[in-house]
């Protein structure tokens, strides 16, 4: 008759006690290795997702800085033209100034250009 616990052994005949233990230890070791690999893959993808989210947030911030500069410059130019009747020169000039301000804001936000207030404080 075959034992339900150890299908390869007959009931009255027990093998060495360490044989079953070593098999279970090997299975446990394989199971733990598989679990560790799965955890490592999940951890690396979690870090990747986090870095992707940070990159997306930075891109949104930089694009917003640029678009805001251009829109504010265009709005001031339009108001300037409407008030003084100098159309289209005020819009053109202030739109270009807004573009330059937007580029400077992007460079400053990205850390490629020092903030003017930091220069004054730092000497």
PDB file of C-alpha atoms in Angstrom, residues 4-118:
ATOM      1  CA  UNK A   4      -0.621   9.438   1.038  1.00  0.00           C
ATOM      2  CA  UNK A   5       2.238  11.554   2.408  1.00  0.00           C
ATOM      3  CA  UNK A   6       5.107   9.964   0.518  1.00  0.00           C
ATOM      4  CA  UNK A   7       3.834   8.268  -2.663  1.00  0.00           C
ATOM      5  CA  UNK A   8       7.159   6.554  -3.372  1.00  0.00           C
ATOM      6  CA  UNK A   9       7.359   4.745  -0.005  1.00  0.00           C
ATOM      7  CA  UNK A  10       5.321   1.800   1.221  1.00  0.00           C
ATOM      8  CA  UNK A  11       3.660   2.135   4.600  1.00  0.00           C
ATOM      9  CA  UNK A  12       5.710  -0.257   6.644  1.00  0.00           C
ATOM     10  CA  UNK A  13       9.021   0.695   5.077  1.00  0.00           C
ATOM     11  CA  UNK A  14      10.297   4.113   6.051  1.00  0.00           C
ATOM     12  CA  UNK A  15      13.324   5.510   4.273  1.00  0.00           C
ATOM     13  CA  UNK A  16      15.999   7.564   5.948  1.00  0.00           C
ATOM     14  CA  UNK A  17      14.372  10.337   7.983  1.00  0.00           C
ATOM     15  CA  UNK A  18      16.590  12.960   6.360  1.00  0.00           C
ATOM     16  CA  UNK A  19      15.441  12.090   2.823  1.00  0.00           C
ATOM     17  CA  UNK A  20      11.946  13.569   3.256  1.00  0.00           C
ATOM     18  CA  UNK A  21      13.330  16.534   5.126  1.00  0.00           C
ATOM     19  CA  UNK A  22      15.910  17.321   2.466  1.00  0.00           C
ATOM     20  CA  UNK A  23      13.232  17.111  -0.265  1.00  0.00           C
ATOM     21  CA  UNK A  24      11.016  19.537   1.616  1.00  0.00           C
ATOM     22  CA  UNK A  25      13.968  21.865   2.242  1.00  0.00           C
ATOM     23  CA  UNK A  26      14.828  21.853  -1.476  1.00  0.00           C
ATOM     24  CA  UNK A  27      11.212  22.633  -2.374  1.00  0.00           C
ATOM     25  CA  UNK A  28      11.112  25.417   0.189  1.00  0.00           C
ATOM     26  CA  UNK A  29      14.389  26.816  -1.109  1.00  0.00           C
ATOM     27  CA  UNK A  30      13.089  26.815  -4.711  1.00  0.00           C
ATOM     28  CA  UNK A  31       9.849  28.411  -3.587  1.00  0.00           C
ATOM     29  CA  UNK A  32      11.677  31.141  -1.671  1.00  0.00           C
ATOM     30  CA  UNK A  33      13.993  31.834  -4.617  1.00  0.00           C
ATOM     31  CA  UNK A  34      11.008  32.200  -6.931  1.00  0.00           C
ATOM     32  CA  UNK A  35       9.325  34.542  -4.439  1.00  0.00           C
ATOM     33  CA  UNK A  36      12.487  36.661  -4.115  1.00  0.00           C
ATOM     34  CA  UNK A  37      12.793  36.991  -7.888  1.00  0.00           C
ATOM     35  CA  UNK A  38       9.164  38.030  -8.152  1.00  0.00           C
ATOM     36  CA  UNK A  39       9.624  40.591  -5.371  1.00  0.00           C
ATOM     37  CA  UNK A  40      12.755  41.995  -7.025  1.00  0.00           C
ATOM     38  CA  UNK A  41      10.947  42.368 -10.354  1.00  0.00           C
ATOM     39  CA  UNK A  42       8.017  44.100  -8.664  1.00  0.00           C
ATOM     40  CA  UNK A  43      10.325  46.428  -6.721  1.00  0.00           C
ATOM     41  CA  UNK A  44      12.241  47.469  -9.834  1.00  0.00           C
ATOM     42  CA  UNK A  45       9.031  48.125 -11.775  1.00  0.00           C
ATOM     43  CA  UNK A  46       7.730  50.159  -8.820  1.00  0.00           C
ATOM     44  CA  UNK A  47      10.854  52.305  -8.915  1.00  0.00           C
ATOM     45  CA  UNK A  48      10.454  52.652 -12.665  1.00  0.00           C
ATOM     46  CA  UNK A  49       6.838  53.759 -12.256  1.00  0.00           C
ATOM     47  CA  UNK A  50       7.876  56.259  -9.601  1.00  0.00           C
ATOM     48  CA  UNK A  51      10.622  57.714 -11.791  1.00  0.00           C
ATOM     49  CA  UNK A  52       8.213  57.848 -14.753  1.00  0.00           C
ATOM     50  CA  UNK A  53       5.740  59.787 -12.616  1.00  0.00           C
ATOM     51  CA  UNK A  54       8.446  62.200 -11.492  1.00  0.00           C
ATOM     52  CA  UNK A  55       9.568  62.720 -15.084  1.00  0.00           C
ATOM     53  CA  UNK A  56       6.005  63.346 -16.201  1.00  0.00           C
ATOM     54  CA  UNK A  57       5.487  65.859 -13.373  1.00  0.00           C
ATOM     55  CA  UNK A  58       8.684  67.699 -14.312  1.00  0.00           C
ATOM     56  CA  UNK A  59       7.683  67.786 -17.986  1.00  0.00           C
ATOM     57  CA  UNK A  60       4.264  69.191 -17.117  1.00  0.00           C
ATOM     58  CA  UNK A  61       5.825  71.824 -14.877  1.00  0.00           C
ATOM     59  CA  UNK A  62       8.347  72.924 -17.498  1.00  0.00           C
ATOM     60  CA  UNK A  63       5.766  73.079 -20.281  1.00  0.00           C
ATOM     61  CA  UNK A  64       3.426  75.069 -18.045  1.00  0.00           C
ATOM     62  CA  UNK A  65       6.213  77.536 -17.245  1.00  0.00           C
ATOM     63  CA  UNK A  66       6.863  78.078 -20.941  1.00  0.00           C
ATOM     64  CA  UNK A  67       3.222  78.361 -22.027  1.00  0.00           C
ATOM     65  CA  UNK A  68       2.436  80.744 -19.155  1.00  0.00           C
ATOM     66  CA  UNK A  69       5.263  83.072 -20.202  1.00  0.00           C
ATOM     67  CA  UNK A  70       4.078  83.174 -23.809  1.00  0.00           C
ATOM     68  CA  UNK A  71       0.412  83.687 -22.857  1.00  0.00           C
ATOM     69  CA  UNK A  72       1.175  86.463 -20.382  1.00  0.00           C
ATOM     70  CA  UNK A  73       3.396  88.218 -22.929  1.00  0.00           C
ATOM     71  CA  UNK A  74       0.725  87.877 -25.622  1.00  0.00           C
ATOM     72  CA  UNK A  75      -1.978  89.135 -23.243  1.00  0.00           C
ATOM     73  CA  UNK A  76       0.055  92.192 -22.236  1.00  0.00           C
ATOM     74  CA  UNK A  77       0.822  92.918 -25.901  1.00  0.00           C
ATOM     75  CA  UNK A  78      -2.835  92.625 -26.855  1.00  0.00           C
ATOM     76  CA  UNK A  79      -3.847  94.973 -24.008  1.00  0.00           C
ATOM     77  CA  UNK A  80      -1.072  97.371 -25.016  1.00  0.00           C
ATOM     78  CA  UNK A  81      -2.329  97.415 -28.610  1.00  0.00           C
ATOM     79  CA  UNK A  82      -5.965  97.813 -27.556  1.00  0.00           C
ATOM     80  CA  UNK A  83      -5.125 100.730 -25.263  1.00  0.00           C
ATOM     81  CA  UNK A  84      -2.708 102.625 -27.515  1.00  0.00           C
ATOM     82  CA  UNK A  85      -3.909 101.513 -30.950  1.00  0.00           C
ATOM     83  CA  UNK A  86      -0.452 100.329 -32.042  1.00  0.00           C
ATOM     84  CA  UNK A  87      -1.690  97.052 -33.531  1.00  0.00           C
ATOM     85  CA  UNK A  88       0.096  94.636 -34.228  1.00  0.00           C
ATOM     86  CA  UNK A  89       3.432  95.908 -32.888  1.00  0.00           C
ATOM     87  CA  UNK A  90       2.675  95.691 -29.191  1.00  0.00           C
ATOM     88  CA  UNK A  91       1.461  92.098 -29.583  1.00  0.00           C
ATOM     89  CA  UNK A  92       4.548  91.121 -31.584  1.00  0.00           C
ATOM     90  CA  UNK A  93       7.014  92.730 -29.168  1.00  0.00           C
ATOM     91  CA  UNK A  94       5.392  91.434 -25.982  1.00  0.00           C
ATOM     92  CA  UNK A  95       4.813  87.983 -27.482  1.00  0.00           C
ATOM     93  CA  UNK A  96       8.563  87.771 -28.176  1.00  0.00           C
ATOM     94  CA  UNK A  97       9.309  89.029 -24.656  1.00  0.00           C
ATOM     95  CA  UNK A  98       6.903  86.412 -23.282  1.00  0.00           C
ATOM     96  CA  UNK A  99       8.715  83.738 -25.292  1.00  0.00           C
ATOM     97  CA  UNK A 100      12.068  84.805 -23.842  1.00  0.00           C
ATOM     98  CA  UNK A 101      10.597  84.931 -20.326  1.00  0.00           C
ATOM     99  CA  UNK A 102       9.129  81.442 -20.819  1.00  0.00           C
ATOM    100  CA  UNK A 103      12.477  80.028 -21.935  1.00  0.00           C
ATOM    101  CA  UNK A 104      14.224  81.659 -18.963  1.00  0.00           C
ATOM    102  CA  UNK A 105      11.605  80.238 -16.586  1.00  0.00           C
ATOM    103  CA  UNK A 106      12.103  76.747 -18.031  1.00  0.00           C
ATOM    104  CA  UNK A 107      15.880  77.002 -17.687  1.00  0.00           C
ATOM    105  CA  UNK A 108      15.547  78.291 -14.139  1.00  0.00           C
ATOM    106  CA  UNK A 109      13.093  75.541 -13.166  1.00  0.00           C
ATOM    107  CA  UNK A 110      15.321  72.856 -14.694  1.00  0.00           C
ATOM    108  CA  UNK A 111      18.276  74.159 -12.685  1.00  0.00           C
ATOM    109  CA  UNK A 112      20.299  75.182 -15.737  1.00  0.00           C
ATOM    110  CA  UNK A 113      20.181  78.862 -14.855  1.00  0.00           C
ATOM    111  CA  UNK A 114      20.710  80.478 -11.468  1.00  0.00           C
ATOM    112  CA  UNK A 115      17.813  82.328  -9.886  1.00  0.00           C
ATOM    113  CA  UNK A 116      18.528  86.103  -9.864  1.00  0.00           C
ATOM    114  CA  UNK A 117      17.480  86.358  -6.203  1.00  0.00           C
ATOM    115  CA  UNK A 118      20.015  83.671  -5.285  1.00  0.00           C
TER     116      UNK A 118
END
